[in-house]
PDB file of C-alpha atoms in Angstrom:
ATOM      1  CA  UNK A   9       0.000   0.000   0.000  1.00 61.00           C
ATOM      2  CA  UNK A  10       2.774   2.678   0.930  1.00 89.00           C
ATOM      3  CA  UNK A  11       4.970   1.694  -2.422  1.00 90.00           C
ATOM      4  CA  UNK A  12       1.359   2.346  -4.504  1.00 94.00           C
ATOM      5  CA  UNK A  13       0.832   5.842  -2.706  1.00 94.00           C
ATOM      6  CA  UNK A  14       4.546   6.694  -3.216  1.00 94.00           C
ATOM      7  CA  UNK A  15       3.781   6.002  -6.828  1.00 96.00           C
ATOM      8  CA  UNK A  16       0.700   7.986  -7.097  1.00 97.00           C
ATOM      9  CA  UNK A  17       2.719  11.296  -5.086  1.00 97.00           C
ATOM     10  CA  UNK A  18       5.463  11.120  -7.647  1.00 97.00           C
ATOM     11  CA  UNK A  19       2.868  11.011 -10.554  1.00 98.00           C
ATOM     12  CA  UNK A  20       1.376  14.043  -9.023  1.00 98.00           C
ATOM     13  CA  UNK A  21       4.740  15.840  -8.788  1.00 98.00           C
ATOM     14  CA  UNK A  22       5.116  14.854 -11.814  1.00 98.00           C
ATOM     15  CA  UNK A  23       2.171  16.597 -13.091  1.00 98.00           C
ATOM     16  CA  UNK A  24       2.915  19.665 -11.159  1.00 98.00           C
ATOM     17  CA  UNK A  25       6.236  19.856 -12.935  1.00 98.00           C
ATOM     18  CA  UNK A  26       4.818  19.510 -16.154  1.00 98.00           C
ATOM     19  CA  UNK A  27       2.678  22.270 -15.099  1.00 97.00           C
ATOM     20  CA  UNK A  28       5.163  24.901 -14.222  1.00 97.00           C
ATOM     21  CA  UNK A  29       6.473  23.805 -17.391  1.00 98.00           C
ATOM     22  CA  UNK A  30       3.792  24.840 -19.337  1.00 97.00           C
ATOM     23  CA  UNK A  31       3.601  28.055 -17.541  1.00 97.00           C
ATOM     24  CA  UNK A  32       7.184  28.986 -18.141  1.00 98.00           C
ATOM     25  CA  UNK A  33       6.508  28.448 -21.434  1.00 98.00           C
ATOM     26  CA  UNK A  34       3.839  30.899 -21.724  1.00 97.00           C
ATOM     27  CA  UNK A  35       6.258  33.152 -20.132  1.00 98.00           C
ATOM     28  CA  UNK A  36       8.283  32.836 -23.112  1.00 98.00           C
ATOM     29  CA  UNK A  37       5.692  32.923 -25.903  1.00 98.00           C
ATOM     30  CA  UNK A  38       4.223  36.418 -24.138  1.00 98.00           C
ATOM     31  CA  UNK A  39       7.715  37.704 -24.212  1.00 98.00           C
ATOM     32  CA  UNK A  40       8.049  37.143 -27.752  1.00 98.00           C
ATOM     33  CA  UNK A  41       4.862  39.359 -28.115  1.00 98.00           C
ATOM     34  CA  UNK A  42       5.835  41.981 -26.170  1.00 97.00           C
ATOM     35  CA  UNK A  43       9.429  42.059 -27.791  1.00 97.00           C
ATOM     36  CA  UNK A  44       7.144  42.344 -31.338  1.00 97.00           C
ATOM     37  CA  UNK A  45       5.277  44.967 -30.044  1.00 97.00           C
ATOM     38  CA  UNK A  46       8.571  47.252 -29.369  1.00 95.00           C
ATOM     39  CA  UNK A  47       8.374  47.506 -33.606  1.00 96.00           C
ATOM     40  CA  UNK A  48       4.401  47.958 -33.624  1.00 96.00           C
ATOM     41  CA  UNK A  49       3.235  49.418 -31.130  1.00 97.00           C
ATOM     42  CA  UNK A  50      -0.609  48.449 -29.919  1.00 98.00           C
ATOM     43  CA  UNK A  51      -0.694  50.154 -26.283  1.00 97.00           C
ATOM     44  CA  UNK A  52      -4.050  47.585 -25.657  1.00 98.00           C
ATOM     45  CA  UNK A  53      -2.459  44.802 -26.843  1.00 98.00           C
ATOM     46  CA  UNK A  54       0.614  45.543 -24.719  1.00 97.00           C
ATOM     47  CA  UNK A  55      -1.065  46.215 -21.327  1.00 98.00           C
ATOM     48  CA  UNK A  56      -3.001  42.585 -21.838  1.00 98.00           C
ATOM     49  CA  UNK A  57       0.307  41.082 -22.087  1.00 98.00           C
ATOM     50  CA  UNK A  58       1.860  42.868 -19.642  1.00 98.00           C
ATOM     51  CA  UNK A  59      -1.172  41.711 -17.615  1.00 98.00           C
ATOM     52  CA  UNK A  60      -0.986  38.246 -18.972  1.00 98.00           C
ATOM     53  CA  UNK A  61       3.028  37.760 -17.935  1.00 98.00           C
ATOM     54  CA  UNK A  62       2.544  39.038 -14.304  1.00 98.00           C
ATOM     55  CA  UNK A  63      -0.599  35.898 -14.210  1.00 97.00           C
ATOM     56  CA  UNK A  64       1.236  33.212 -15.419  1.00 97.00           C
ATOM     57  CA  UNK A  65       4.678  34.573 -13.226  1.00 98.00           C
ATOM     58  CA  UNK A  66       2.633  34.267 -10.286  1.00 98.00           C
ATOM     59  CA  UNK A  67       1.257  30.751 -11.411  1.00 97.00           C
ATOM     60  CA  UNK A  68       4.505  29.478 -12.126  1.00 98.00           C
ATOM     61  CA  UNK A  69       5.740  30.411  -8.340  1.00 98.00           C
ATOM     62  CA  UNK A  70       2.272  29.515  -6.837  1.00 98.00           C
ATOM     63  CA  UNK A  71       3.225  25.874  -8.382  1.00 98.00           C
ATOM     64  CA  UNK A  72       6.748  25.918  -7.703  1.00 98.00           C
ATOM     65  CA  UNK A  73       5.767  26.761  -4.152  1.00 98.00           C
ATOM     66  CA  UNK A  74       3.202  23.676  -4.276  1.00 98.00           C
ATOM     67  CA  UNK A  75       5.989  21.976  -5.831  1.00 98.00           C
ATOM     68  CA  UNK A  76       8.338  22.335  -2.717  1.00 98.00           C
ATOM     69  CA  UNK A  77       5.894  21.548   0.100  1.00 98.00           C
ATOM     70  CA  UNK A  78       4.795  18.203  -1.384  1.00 98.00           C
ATOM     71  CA  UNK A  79       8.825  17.138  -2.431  1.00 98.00           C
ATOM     72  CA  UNK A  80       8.867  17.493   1.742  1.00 97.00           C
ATOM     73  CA  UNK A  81       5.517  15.688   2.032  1.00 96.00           C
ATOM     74  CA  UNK A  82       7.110  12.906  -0.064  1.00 96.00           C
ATOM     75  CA  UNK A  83      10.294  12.779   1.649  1.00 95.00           C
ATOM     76  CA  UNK A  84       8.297  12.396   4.878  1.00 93.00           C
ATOM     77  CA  UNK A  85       6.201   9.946   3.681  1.00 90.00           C
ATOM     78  CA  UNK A  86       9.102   7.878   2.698  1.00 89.00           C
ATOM     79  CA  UNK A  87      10.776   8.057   5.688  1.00 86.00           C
ATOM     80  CA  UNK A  88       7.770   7.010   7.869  1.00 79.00           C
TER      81      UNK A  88
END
């Protein structure tokens, strides 16, 4: 029983990486806008993404926070 919940915490992990993964990503892609934007201007269009990239930045260190506490829950877990 402990070896099949170990298994399912590291899938979650897993899945919590992949998310902060995806998020980072984002990052990038709204970068790339904004860079695009310093040769065309849209002031809209640039205050969404602005908006967009603070979001997903505090996504990506919501998770990365969430990643942290449940490495520690798994460590505990497998020491128990």
């Amino acid at each position: 029983m402990e070896e099949k919940k170990l298994d399912h915490m590291r899938s979650v992990l897993n899945k919590l990486e992949d998310i902060k993964n995806t998020q980072e990503s984002s990052i990038d892609k709204i970068n790339h806008v904004i860079t695009d934007l310093f040769q065309h201007p849209d002031e809209k269009l640039e205050k969404v993404m602005e908006e967009a990239h603070q979001r997903a930045s505090d996504n990506v260190d919501m998770v990365r926070e969430a990643i942290e506490a449940y490495e520690m829950a798994i460590n505990k877990y497998e020491i128990s």
